[in-house]
Short mmCIF file of N, CA and C and ligand atoms in Angstrom, two decimals:
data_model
loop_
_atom_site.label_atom_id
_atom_site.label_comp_id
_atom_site.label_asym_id
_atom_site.label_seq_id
_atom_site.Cartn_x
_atom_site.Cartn_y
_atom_site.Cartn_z
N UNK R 1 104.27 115.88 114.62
CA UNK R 1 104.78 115.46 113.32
C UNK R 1 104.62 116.61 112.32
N UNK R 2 105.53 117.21 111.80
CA UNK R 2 105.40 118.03 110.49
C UNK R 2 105.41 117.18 108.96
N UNK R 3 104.69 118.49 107.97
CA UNK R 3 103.91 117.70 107.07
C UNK R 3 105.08 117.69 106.36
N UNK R 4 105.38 116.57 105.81
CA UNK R 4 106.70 116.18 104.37
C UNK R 4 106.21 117.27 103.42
N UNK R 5 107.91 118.29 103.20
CA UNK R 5 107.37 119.28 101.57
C UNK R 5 108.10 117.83 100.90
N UNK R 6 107.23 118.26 99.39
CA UNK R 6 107.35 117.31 98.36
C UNK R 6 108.20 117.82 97.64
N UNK R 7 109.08 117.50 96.32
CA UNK R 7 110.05 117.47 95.67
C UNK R 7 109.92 116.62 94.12
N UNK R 8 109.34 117.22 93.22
CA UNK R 8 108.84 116.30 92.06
C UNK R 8 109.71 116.63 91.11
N UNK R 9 110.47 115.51 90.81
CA UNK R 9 111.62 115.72 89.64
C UNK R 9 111.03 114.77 88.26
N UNK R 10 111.28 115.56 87.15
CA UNK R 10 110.61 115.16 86.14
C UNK R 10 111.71 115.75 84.80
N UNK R 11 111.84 114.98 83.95
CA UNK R 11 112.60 114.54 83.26
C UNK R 11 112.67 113.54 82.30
N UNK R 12 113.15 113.88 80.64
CA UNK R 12 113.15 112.95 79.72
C UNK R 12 114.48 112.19 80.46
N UNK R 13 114.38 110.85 79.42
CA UNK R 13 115.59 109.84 80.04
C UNK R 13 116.61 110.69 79.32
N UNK R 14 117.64 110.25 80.51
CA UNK R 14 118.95 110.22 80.11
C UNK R 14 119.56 111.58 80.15
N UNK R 15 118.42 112.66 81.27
CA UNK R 15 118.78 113.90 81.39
C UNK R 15 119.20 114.22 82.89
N UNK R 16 119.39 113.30 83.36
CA UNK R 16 120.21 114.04 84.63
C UNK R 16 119.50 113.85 85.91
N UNK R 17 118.20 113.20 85.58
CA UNK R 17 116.85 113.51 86.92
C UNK R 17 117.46 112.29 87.62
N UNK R 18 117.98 111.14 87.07
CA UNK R 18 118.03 110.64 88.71
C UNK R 18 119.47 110.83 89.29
N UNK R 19 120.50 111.73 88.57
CA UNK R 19 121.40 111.94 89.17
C UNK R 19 121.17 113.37 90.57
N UNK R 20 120.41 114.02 89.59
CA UNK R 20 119.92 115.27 90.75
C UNK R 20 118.80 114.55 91.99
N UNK R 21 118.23 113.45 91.57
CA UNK R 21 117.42 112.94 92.82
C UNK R 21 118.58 112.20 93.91
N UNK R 22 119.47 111.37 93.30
CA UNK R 22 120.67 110.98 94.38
C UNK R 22 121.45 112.04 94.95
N UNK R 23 121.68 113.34 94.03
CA UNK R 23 122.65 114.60 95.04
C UNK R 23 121.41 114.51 96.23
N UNK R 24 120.26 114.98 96.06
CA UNK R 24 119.16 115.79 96.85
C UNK R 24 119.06 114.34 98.04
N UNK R 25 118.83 113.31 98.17
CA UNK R 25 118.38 112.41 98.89
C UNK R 25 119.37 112.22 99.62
N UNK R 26 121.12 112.51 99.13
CA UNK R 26 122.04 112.41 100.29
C UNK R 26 122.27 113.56 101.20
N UNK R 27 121.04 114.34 100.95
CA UNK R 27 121.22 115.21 102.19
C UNK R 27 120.41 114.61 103.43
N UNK R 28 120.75 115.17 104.49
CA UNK R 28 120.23 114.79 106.02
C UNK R 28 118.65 114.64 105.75
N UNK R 29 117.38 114.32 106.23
CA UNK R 29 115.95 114.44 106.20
C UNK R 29 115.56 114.29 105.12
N UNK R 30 116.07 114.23 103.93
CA UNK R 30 115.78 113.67 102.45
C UNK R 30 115.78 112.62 101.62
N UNK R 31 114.49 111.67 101.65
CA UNK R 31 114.09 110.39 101.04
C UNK R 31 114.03 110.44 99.61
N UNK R 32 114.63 110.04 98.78
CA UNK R 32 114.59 109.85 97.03
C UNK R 32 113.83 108.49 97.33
N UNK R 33 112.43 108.84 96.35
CA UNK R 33 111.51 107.74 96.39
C UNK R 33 111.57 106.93 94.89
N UNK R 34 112.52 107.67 94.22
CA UNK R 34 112.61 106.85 93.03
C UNK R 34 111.52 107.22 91.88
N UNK R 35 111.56 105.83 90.95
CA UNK R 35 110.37 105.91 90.42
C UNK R 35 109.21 105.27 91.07
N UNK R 36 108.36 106.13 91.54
CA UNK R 36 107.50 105.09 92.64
C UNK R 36 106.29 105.09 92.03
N UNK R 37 105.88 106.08 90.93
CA UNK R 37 104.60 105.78 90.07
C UNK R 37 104.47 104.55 88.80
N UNK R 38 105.78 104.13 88.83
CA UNK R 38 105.89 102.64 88.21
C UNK R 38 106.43 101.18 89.16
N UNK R 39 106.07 101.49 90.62
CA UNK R 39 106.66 100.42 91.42
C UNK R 39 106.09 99.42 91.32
N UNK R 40 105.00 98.86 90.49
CA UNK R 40 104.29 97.63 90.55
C UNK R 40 104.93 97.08 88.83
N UNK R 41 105.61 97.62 88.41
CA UNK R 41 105.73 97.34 86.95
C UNK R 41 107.28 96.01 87.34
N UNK R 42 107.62 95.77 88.52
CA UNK R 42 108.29 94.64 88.72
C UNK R 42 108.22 94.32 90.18
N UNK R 43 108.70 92.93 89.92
CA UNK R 43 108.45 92.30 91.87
C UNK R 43 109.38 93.15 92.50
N UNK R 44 108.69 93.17 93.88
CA UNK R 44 109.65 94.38 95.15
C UNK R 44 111.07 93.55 95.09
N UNK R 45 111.00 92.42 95.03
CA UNK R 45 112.26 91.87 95.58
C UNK R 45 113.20 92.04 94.57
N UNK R 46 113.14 92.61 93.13
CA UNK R 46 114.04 92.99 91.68
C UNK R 46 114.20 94.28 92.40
N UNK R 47 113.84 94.97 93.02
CA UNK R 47 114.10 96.60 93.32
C UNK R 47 115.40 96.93 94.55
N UNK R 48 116.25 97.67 94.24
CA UNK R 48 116.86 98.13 95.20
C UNK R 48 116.57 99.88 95.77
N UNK R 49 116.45 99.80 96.62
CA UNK R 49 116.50 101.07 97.12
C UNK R 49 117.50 102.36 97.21
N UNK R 50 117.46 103.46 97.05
CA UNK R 50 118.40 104.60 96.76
C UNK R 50 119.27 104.62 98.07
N UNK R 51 119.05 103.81 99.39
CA UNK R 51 120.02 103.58 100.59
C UNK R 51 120.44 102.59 100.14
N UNK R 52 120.19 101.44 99.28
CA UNK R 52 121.65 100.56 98.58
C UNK R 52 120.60 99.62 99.23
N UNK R 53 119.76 98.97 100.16
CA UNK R 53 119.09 97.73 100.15
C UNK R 53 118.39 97.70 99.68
N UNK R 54 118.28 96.34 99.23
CA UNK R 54 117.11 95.37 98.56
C UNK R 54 115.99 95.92 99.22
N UNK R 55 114.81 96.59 98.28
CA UNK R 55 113.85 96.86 98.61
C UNK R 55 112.75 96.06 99.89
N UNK R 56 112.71 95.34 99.57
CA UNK R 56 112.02 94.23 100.80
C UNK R 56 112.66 94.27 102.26
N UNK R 57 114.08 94.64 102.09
CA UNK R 57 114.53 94.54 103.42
C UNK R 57 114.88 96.18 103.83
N UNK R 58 114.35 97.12 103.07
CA UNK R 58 114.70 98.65 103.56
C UNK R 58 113.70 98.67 104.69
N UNK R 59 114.33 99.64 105.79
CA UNK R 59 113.40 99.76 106.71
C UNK R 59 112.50 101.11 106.59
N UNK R 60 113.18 101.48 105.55
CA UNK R 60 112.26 103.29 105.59
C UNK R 60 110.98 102.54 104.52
N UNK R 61 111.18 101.75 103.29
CA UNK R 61 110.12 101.28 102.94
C UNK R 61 109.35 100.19 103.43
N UNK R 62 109.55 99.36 104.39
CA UNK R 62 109.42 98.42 105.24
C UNK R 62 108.09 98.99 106.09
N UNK R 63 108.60 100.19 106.75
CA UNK R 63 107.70 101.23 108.08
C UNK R 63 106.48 101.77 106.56
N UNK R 64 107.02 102.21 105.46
CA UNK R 64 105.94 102.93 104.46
C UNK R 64 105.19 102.03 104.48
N UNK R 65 105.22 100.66 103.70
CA UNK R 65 104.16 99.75 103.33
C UNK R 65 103.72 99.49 104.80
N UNK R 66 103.95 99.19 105.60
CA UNK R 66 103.06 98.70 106.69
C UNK R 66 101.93 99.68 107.42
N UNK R 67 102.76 101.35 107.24
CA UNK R 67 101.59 102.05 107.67
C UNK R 67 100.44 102.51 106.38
N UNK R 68 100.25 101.71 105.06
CA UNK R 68 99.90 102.02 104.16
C UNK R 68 99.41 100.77 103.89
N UNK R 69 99.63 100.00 104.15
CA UNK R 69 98.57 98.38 103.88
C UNK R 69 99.33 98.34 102.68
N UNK R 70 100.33 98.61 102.38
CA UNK R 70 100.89 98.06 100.82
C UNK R 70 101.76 96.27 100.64
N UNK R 71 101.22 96.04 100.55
CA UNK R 71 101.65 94.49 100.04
C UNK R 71 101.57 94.60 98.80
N UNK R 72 102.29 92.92 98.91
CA UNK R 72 102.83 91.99 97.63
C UNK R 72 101.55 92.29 96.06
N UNK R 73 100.26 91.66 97.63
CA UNK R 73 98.70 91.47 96.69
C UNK R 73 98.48 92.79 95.76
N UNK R 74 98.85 94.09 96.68
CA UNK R 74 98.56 95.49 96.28
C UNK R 74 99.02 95.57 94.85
N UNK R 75 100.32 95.26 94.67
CA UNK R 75 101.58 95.38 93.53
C UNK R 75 100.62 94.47 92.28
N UNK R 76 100.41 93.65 92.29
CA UNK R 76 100.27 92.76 91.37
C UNK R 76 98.46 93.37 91.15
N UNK R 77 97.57 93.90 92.19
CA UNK R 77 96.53 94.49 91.52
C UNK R 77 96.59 95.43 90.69
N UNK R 78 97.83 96.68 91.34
CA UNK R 78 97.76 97.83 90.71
C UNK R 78 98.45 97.49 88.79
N UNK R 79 99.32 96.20 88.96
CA UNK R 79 99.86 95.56 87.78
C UNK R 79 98.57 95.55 87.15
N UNK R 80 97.92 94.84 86.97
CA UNK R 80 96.84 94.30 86.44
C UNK R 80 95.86 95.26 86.04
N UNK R 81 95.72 95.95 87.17
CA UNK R 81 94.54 97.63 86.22
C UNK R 81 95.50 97.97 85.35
N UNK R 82 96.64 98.29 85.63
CA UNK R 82 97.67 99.15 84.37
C UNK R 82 97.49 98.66 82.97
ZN1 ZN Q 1 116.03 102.25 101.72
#
């Protein structure tokens, strides 16, 4: 397994960052994770994913949370410290 290079796009609103994260993620081997440092700030099932499914039923985030113990419970703790 090789190690994932990272890709940190950062940006005021309304400047272009998640249009340059959708060019970059439709390339071959390239996952756009979104905003994922605010993913508990709504239920998974309001979220769609940058492959066009409903978050809950993506399988690339499907395989993430399961090898990461991330659940429902997780979301609503990390809510709650915030
Ligand atoms: Zn997906």
């Amino acid at each position: 397994m090789t190690t994932p290079k990272i890709t940190y796009i950062l940006g005021a609103g309304r400047s272009g960052s998640t249009v340059l994260e959708r060019l970059l993620s439709s390339a071959p081997d390239v996952v756009g994770v979104g905003e994922v440092a605010t993913l508990w700030r709504q239920p998974l099932s309001d979220l769609t994913c940058s492959c066009g499914a409903p978050a809950p039923e993506c399988a690339f985030w499907t395989d993430v949370r399961a090898k990461v113990g991330f659940s429902d419970s997780t979301l609503r703790d990390l809510a709650e410290a915030e």
